[in-house]
Short mmCIF file of N, CA, C and O in Angstrom, two decimals:
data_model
loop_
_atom_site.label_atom_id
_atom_site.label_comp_id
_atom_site.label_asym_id
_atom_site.label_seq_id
_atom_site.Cartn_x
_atom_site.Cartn_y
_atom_site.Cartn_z
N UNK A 1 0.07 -97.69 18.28
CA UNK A 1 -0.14 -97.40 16.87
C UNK A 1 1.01 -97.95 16.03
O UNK A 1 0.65 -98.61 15.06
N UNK A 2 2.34 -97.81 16.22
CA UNK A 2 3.60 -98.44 15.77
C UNK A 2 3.62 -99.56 15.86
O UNK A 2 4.39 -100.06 15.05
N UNK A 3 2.83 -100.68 16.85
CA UNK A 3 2.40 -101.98 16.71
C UNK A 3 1.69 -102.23 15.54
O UNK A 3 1.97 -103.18 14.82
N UNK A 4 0.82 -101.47 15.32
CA UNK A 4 -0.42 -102.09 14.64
C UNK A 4 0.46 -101.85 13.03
O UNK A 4 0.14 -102.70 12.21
N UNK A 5 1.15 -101.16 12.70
CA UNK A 5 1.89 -100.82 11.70
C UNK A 5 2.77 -101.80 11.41
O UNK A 5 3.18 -102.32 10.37
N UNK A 6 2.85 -101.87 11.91
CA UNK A 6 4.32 -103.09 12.29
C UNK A 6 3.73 -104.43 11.53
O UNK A 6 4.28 -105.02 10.61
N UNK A 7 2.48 -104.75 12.15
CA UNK A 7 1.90 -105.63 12.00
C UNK A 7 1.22 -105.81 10.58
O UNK A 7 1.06 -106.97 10.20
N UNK A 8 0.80 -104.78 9.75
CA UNK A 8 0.36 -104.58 8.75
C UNK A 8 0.96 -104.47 7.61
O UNK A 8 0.50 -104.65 6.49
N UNK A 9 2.44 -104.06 8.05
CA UNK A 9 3.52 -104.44 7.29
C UNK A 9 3.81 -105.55 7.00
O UNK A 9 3.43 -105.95 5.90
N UNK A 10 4.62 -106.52 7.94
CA UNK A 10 4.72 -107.86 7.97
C UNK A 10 3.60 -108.87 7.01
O UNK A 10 3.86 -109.74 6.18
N UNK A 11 2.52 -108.44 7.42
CA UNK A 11 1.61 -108.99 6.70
C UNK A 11 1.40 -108.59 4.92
O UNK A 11 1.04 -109.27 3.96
N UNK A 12 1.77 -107.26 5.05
CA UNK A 12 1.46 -107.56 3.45
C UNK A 12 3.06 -107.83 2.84
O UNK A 12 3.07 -108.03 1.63
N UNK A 13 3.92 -107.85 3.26
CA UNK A 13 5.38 -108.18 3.01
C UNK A 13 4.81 -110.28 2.96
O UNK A 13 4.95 -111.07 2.02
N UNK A 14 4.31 -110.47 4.07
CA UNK A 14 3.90 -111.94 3.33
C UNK A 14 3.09 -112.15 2.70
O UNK A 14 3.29 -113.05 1.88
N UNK A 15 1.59 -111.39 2.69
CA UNK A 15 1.49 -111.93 1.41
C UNK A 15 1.43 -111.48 -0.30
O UNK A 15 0.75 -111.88 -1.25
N UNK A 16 2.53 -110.45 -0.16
CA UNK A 16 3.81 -110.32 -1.09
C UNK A 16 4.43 -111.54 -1.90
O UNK A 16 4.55 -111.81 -3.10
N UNK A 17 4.86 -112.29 -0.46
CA UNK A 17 5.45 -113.08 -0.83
C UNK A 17 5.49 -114.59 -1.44
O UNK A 17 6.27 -115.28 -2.09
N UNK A 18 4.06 -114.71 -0.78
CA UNK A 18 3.06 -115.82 -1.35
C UNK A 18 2.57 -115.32 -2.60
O UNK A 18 1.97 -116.29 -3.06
N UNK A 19 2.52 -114.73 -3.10
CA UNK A 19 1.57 -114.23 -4.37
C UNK A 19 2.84 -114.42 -5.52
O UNK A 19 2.54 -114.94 -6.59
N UNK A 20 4.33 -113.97 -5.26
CA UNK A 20 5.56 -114.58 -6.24
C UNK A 20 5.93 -115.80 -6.20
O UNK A 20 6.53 -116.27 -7.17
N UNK A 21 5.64 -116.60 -5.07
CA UNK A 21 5.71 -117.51 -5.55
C UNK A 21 4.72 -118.71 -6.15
O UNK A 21 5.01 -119.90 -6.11
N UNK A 22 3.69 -118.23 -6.63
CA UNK A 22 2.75 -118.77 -6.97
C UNK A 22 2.85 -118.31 -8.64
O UNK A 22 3.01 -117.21 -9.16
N UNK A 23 2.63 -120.01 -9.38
CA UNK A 23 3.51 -120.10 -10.90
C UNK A 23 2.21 -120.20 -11.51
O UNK A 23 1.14 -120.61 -11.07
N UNK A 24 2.64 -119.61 -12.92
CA UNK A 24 1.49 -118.99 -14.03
C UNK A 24 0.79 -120.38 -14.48
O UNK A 24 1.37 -121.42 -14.16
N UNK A 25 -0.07 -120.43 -14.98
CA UNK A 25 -0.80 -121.55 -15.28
C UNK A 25 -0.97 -122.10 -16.88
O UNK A 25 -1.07 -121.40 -17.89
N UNK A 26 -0.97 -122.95 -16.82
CA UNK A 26 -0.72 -123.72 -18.33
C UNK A 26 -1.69 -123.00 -18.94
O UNK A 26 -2.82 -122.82 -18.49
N UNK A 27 -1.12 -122.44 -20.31
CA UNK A 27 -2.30 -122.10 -21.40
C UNK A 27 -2.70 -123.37 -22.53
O UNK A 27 -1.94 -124.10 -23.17
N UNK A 28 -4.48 -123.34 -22.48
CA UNK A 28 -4.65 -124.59 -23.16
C UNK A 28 -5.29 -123.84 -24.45
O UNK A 28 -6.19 -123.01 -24.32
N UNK A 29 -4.84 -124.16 -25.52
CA UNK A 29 -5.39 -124.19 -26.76
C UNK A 29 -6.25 -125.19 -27.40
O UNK A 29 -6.16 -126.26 -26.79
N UNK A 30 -6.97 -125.25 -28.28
CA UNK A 30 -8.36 -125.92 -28.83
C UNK A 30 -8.63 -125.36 -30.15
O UNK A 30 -9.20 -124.29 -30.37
N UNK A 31 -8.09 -126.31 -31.12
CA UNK A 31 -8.48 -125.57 -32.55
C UNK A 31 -9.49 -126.89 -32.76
O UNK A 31 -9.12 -128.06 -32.89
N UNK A 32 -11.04 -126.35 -32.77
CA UNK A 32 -11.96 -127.54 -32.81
C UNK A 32 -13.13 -127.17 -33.97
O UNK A 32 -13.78 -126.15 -33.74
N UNK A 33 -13.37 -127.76 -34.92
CA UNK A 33 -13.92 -128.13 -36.47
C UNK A 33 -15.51 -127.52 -35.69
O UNK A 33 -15.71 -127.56 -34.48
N UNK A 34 -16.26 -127.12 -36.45
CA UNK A 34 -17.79 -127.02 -36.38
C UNK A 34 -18.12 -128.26 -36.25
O UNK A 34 -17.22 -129.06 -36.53
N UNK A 35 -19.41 -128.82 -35.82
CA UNK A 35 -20.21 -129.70 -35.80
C UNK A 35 -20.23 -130.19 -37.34
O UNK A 35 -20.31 -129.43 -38.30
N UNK A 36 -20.16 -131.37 -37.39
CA UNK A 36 -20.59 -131.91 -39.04
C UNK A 36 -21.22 -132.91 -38.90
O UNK A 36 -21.14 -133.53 -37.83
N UNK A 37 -22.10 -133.40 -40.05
CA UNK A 37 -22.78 -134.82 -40.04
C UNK A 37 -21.99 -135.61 -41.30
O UNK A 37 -21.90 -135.46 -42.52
N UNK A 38 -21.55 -136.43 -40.42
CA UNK A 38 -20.84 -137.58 -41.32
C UNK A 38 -21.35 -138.71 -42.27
O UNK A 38 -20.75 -139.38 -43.12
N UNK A 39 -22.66 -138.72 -41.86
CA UNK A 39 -23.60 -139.70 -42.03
C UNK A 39 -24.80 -139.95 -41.40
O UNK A 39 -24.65 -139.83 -40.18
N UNK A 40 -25.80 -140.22 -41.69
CA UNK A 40 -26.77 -140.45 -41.30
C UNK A 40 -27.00 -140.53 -39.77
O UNK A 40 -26.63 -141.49 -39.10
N UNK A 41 -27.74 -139.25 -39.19
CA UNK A 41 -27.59 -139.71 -37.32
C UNK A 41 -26.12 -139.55 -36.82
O UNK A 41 -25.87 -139.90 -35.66
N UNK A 42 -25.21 -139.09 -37.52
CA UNK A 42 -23.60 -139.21 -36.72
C UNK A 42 -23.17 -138.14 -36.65
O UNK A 42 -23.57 -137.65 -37.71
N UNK A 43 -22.71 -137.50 -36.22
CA UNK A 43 -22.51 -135.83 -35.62
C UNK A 43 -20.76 -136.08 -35.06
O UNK A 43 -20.47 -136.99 -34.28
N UNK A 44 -19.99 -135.33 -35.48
CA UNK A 44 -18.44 -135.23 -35.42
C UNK A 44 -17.86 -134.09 -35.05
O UNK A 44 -18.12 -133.22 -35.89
N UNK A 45 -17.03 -133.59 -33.96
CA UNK A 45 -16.13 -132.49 -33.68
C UNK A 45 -14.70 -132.88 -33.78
O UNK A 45 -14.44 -134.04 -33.46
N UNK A 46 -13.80 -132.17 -34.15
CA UNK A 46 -12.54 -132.66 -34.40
C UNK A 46 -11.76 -131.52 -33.64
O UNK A 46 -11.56 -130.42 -34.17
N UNK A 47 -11.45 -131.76 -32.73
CA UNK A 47 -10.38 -130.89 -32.29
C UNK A 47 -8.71 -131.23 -31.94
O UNK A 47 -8.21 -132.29 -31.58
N UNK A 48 -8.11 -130.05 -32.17
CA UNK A 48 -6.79 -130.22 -31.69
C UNK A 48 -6.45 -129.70 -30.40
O UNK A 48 -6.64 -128.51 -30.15
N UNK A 49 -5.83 -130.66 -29.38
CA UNK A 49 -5.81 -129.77 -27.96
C UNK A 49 -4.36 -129.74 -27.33
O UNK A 49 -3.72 -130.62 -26.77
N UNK A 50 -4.06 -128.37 -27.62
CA UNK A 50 -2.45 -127.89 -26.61
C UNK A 50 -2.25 -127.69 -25.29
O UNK A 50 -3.08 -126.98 -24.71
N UNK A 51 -1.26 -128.19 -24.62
CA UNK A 51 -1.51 -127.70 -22.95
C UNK A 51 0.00 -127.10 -22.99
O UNK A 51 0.95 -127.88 -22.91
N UNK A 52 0.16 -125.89 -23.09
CA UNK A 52 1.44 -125.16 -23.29
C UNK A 52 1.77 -125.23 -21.74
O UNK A 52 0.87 -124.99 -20.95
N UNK A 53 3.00 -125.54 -21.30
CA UNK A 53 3.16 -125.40 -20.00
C UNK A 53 4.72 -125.53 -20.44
O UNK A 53 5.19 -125.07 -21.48
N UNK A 54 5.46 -126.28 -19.40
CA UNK A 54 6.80 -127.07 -19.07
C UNK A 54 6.63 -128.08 -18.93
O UNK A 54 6.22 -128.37 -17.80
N UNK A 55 6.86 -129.51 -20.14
CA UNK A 55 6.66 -129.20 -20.99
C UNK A 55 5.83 -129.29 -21.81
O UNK A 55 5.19 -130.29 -21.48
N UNK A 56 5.24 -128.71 -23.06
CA UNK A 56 4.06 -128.60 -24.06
C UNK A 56 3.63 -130.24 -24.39
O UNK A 56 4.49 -131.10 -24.57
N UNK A 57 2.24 -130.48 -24.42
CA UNK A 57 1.68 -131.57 -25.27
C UNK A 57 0.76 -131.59 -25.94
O UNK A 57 -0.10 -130.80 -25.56
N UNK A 58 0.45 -132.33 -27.09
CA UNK A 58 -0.41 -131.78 -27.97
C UNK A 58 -0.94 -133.20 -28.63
O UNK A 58 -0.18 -134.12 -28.96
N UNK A 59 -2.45 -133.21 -28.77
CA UNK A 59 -3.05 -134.24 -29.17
C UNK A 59 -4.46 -134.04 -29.75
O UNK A 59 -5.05 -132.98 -29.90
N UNK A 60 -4.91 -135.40 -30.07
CA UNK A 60 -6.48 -134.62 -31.33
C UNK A 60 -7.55 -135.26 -30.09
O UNK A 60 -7.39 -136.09 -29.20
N UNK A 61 -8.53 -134.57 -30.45
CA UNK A 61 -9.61 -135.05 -29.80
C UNK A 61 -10.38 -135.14 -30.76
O UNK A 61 -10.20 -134.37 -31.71
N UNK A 62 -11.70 -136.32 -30.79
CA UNK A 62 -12.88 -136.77 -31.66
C UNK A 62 -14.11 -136.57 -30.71
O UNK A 62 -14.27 -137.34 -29.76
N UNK A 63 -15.10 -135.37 -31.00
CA UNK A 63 -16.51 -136.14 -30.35
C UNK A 63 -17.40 -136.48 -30.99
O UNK A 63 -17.79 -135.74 -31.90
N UNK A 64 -18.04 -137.76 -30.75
CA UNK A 64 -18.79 -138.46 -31.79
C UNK A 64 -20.80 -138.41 -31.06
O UNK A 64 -21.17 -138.24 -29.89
N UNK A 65 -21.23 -138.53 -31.69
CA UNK A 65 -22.57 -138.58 -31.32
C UNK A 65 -22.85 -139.31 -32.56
O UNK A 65 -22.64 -139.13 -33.76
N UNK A 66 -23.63 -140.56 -31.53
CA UNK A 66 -23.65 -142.03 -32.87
C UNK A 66 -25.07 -141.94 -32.45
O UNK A 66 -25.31 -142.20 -31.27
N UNK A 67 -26.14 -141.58 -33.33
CA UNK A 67 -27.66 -141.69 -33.11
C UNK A 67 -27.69 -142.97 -33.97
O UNK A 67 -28.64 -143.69 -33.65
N UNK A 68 -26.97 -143.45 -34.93
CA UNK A 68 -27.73 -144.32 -35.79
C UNK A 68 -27.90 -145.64 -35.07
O UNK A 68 -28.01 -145.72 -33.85
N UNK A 69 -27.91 -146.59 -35.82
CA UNK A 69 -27.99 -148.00 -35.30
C UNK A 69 -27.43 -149.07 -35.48
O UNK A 69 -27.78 -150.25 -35.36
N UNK A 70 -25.86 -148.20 -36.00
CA UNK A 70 -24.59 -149.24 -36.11
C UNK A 70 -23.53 -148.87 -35.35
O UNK A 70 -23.55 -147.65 -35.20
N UNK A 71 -22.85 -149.25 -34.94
CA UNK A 71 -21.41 -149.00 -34.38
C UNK A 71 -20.57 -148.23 -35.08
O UNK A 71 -20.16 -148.61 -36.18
N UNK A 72 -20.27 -147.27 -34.64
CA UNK A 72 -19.09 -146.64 -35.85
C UNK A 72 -17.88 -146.22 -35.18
O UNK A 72 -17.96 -145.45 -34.23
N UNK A 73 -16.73 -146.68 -35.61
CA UNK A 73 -15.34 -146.92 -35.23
C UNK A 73 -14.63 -145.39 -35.46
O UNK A 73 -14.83 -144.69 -36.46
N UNK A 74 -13.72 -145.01 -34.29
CA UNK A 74 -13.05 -143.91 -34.71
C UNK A 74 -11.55 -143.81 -33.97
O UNK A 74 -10.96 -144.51 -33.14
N UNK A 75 -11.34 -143.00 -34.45
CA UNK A 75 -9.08 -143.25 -34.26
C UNK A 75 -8.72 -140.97 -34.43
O UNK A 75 -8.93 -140.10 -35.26
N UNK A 76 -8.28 -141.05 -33.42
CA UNK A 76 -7.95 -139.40 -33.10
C UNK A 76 -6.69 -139.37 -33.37
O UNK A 76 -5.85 -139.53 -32.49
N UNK A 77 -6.31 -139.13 -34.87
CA UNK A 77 -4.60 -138.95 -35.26
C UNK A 77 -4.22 -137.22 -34.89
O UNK A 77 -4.99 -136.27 -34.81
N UNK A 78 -2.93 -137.28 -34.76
CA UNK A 78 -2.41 -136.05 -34.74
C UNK A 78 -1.39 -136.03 -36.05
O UNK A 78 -0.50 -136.78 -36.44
N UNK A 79 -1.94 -134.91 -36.46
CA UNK A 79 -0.75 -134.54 -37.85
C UNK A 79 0.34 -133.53 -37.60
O UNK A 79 0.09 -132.37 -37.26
N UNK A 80 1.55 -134.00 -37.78
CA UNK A 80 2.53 -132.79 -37.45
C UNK A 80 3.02 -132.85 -38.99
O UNK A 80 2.87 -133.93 -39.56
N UNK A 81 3.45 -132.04 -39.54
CA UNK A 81 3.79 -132.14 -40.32
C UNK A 81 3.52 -133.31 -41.74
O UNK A 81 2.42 -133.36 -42.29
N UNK A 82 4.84 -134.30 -42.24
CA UNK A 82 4.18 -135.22 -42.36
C UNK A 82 4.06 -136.66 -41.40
O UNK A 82 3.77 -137.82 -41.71
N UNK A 83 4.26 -136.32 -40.71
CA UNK A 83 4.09 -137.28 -39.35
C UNK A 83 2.71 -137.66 -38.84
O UNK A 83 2.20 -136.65 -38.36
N UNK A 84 2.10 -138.45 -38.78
CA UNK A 84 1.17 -139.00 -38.48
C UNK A 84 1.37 -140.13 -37.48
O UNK A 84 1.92 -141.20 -37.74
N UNK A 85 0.63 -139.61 -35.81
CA UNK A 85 0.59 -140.10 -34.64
C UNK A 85 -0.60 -140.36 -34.15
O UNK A 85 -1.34 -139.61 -33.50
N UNK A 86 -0.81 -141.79 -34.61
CA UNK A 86 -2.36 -142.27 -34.53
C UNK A 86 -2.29 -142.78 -33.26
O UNK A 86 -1.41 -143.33 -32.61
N UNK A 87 -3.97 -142.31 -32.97
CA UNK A 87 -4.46 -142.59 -31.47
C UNK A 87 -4.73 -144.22 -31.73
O UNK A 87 -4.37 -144.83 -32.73
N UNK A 88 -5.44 -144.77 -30.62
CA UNK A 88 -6.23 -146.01 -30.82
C UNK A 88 -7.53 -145.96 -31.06
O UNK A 88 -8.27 -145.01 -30.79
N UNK A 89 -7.94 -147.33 -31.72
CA UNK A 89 -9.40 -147.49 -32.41
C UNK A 89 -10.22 -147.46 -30.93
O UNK A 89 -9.87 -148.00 -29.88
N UNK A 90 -10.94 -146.96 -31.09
CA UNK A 90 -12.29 -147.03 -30.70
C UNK A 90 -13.80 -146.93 -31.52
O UNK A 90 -14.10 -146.32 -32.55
N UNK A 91 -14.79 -147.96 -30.48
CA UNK A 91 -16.00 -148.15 -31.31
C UNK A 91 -16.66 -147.47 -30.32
O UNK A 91 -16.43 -147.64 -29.12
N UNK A 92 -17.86 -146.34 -30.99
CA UNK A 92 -18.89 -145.89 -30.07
C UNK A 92 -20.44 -146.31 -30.51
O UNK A 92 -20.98 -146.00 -31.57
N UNK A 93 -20.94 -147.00 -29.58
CA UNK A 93 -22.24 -147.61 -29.86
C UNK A 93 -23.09 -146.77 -30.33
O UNK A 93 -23.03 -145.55 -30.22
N UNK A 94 -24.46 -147.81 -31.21
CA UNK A 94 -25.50 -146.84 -31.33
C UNK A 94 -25.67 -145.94 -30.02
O UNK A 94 -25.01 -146.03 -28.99
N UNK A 95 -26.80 -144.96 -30.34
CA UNK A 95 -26.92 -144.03 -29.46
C UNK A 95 -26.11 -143.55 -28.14
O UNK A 95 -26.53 -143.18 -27.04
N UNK A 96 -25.17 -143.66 -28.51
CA UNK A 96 -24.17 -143.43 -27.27
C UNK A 96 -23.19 -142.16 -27.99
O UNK A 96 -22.82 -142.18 -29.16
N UNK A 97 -22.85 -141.01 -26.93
CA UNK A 97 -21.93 -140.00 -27.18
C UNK A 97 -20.44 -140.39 -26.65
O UNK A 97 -20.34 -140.78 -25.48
N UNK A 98 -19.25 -140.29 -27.52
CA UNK A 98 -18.07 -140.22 -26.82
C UNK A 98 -17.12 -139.07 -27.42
O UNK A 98 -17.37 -138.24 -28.29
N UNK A 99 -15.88 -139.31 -26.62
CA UNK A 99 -14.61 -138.29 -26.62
C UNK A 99 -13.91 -139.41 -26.96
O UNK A 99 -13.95 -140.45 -26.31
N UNK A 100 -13.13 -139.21 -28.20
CA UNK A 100 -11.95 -139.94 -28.56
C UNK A 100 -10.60 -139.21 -28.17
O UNK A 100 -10.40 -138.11 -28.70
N UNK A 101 -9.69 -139.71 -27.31
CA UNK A 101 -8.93 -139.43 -27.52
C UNK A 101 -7.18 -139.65 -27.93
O UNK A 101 -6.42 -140.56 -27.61
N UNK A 102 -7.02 -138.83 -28.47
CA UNK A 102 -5.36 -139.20 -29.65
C UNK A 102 -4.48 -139.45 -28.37
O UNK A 102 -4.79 -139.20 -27.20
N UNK A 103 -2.85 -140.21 -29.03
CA UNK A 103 -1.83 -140.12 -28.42
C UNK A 103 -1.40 -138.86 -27.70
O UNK A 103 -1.60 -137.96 -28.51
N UNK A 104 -0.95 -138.38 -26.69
CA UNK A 104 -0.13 -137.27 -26.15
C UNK A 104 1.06 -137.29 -26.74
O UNK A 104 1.68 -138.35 -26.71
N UNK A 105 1.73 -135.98 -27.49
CA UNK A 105 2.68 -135.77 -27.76
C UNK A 105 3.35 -134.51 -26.93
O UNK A 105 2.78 -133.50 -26.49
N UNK A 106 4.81 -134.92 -26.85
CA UNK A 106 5.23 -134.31 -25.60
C UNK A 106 5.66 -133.16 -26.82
O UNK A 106 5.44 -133.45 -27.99
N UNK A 107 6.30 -131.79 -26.44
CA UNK A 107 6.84 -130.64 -27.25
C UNK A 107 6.80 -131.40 -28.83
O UNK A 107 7.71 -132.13 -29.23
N UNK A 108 5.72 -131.11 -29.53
CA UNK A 108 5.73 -131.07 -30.90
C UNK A 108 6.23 -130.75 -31.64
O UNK A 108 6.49 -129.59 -31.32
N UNK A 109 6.74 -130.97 -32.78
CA UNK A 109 7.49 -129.83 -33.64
C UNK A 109 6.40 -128.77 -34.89
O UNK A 109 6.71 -128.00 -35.80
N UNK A 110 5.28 -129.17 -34.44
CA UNK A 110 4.18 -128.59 -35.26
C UNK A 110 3.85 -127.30 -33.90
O UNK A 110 3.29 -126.22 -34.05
N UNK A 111 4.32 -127.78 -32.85
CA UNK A 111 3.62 -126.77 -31.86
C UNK A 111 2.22 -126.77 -31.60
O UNK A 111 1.65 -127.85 -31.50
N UNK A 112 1.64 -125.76 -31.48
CA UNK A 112 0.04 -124.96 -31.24
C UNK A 112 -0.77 -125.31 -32.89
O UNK A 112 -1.98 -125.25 -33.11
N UNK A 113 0.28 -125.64 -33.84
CA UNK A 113 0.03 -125.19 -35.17
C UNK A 113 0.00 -127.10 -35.77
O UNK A 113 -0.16 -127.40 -36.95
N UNK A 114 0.12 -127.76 -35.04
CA UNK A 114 -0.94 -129.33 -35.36
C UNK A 114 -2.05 -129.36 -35.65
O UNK A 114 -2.68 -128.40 -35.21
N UNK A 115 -2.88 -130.45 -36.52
CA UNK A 115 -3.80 -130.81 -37.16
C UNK A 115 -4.39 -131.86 -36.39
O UNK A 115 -3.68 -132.86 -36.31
N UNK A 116 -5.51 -131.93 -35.78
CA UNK A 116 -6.27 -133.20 -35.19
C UNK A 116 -7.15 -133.62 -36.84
O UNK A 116 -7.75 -132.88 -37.62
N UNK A 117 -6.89 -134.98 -36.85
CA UNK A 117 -7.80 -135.61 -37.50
C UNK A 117 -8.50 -136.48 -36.95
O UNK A 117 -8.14 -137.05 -35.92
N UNK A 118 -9.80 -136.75 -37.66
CA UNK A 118 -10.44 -138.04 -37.30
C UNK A 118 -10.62 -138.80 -38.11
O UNK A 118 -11.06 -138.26 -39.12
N UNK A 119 -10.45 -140.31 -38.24
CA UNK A 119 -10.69 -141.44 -38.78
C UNK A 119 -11.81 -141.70 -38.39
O UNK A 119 -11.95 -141.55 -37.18
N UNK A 120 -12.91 -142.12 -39.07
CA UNK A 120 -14.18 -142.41 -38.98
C UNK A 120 -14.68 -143.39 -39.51
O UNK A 120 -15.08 -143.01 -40.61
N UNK A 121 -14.96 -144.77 -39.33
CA UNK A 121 -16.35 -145.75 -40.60
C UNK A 121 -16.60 -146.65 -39.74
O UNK A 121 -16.04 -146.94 -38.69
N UNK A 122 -17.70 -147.17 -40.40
CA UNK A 122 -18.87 -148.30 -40.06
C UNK A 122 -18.31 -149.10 -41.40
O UNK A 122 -17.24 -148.98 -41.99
N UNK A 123 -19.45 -149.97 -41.65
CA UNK A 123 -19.82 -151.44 -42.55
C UNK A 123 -19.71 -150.60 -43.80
O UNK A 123 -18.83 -151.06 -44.54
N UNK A 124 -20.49 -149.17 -44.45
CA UNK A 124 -20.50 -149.26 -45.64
C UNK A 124 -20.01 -147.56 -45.65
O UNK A 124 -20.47 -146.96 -46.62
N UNK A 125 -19.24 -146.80 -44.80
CA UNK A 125 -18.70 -146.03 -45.43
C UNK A 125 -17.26 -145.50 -44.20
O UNK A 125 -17.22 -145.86 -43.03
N UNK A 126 -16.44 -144.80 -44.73
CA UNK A 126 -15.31 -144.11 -43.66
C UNK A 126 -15.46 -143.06 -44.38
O UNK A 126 -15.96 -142.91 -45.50
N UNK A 127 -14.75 -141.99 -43.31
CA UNK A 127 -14.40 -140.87 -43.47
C UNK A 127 -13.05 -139.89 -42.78
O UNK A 127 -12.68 -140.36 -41.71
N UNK A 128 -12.47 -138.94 -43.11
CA UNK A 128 -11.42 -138.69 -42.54
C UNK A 128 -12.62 -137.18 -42.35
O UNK A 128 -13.52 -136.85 -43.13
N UNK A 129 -12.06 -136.26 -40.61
CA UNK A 129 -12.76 -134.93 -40.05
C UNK A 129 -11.18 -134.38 -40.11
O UNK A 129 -10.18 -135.09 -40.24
N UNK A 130 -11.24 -133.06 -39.97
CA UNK A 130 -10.12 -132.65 -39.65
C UNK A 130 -10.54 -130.90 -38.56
O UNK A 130 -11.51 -130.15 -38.68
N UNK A 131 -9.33 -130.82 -37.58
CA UNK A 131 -9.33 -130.12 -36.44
C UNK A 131 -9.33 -128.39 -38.01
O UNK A 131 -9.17 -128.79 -39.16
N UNK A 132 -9.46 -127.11 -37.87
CA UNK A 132 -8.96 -126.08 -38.49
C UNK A 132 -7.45 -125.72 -38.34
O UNK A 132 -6.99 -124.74 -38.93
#
């Protein structure tokens, strides 16, 4: 019986010990705009996305849903302040859905509390989305 004790000890003494050393997990934040129509057939989400960890990065995301039947160009800036850290252009075809995504910024000085924008246009109009 003092065996089996013995044994039951040991065991939860390890996995005790496995369970401290096992590290907390990045909290991700998402401040992301309602659905909007930008234009005719074009559907826009604008989000801002944090990955709080060691260390923090923070960048915009664009999702586009292009039903129409032109190409429409888009660019995922991050606003810190007055700092503006533009992603790269991208074009998403007619009927095709994409994820734009912004530059990674390493520890922000806007923090959790950055602005995703989106740059948006075709041939006869642009528009700027913005994250809440």
């Amino acid at each position: 019986m003092r065996k089996i004790v013995t044994l039951l000890a040991a065991a939860g003494l390890t996995l005790g010990t496995a369970g401290a050393a096992h590290a907390d997990p990045p909290v991700i934040i998402d401040h992301c705009s309602p659905v909007v129509v930008v234009a005719p057939y074009v559907q826009v989400k604008t989000c801002m996305h944090t990955f709080e960890y060691a260390p923090t990065y923070s960048w915009a995301i664009v999702n586009v849903t292009n039903n129409s039947g032109y190409s429409v160009g888009v660019q995922a800036d991050l606003l810190s302040g007055s700092t503006v850290v533009p992603g790269t252009y991208q074009t998403v075809a007619p009927g095709q859905s994409q994820q734009v995504e912004g530059t990674r910024v390493q520890d922000p000085a806007c923090g959790e509390n950055c602005i995703g924008r989106g740059d948006l246009w075709s041939a006869n109009w642009s528009t700027y989305t913005y994250s809440p």
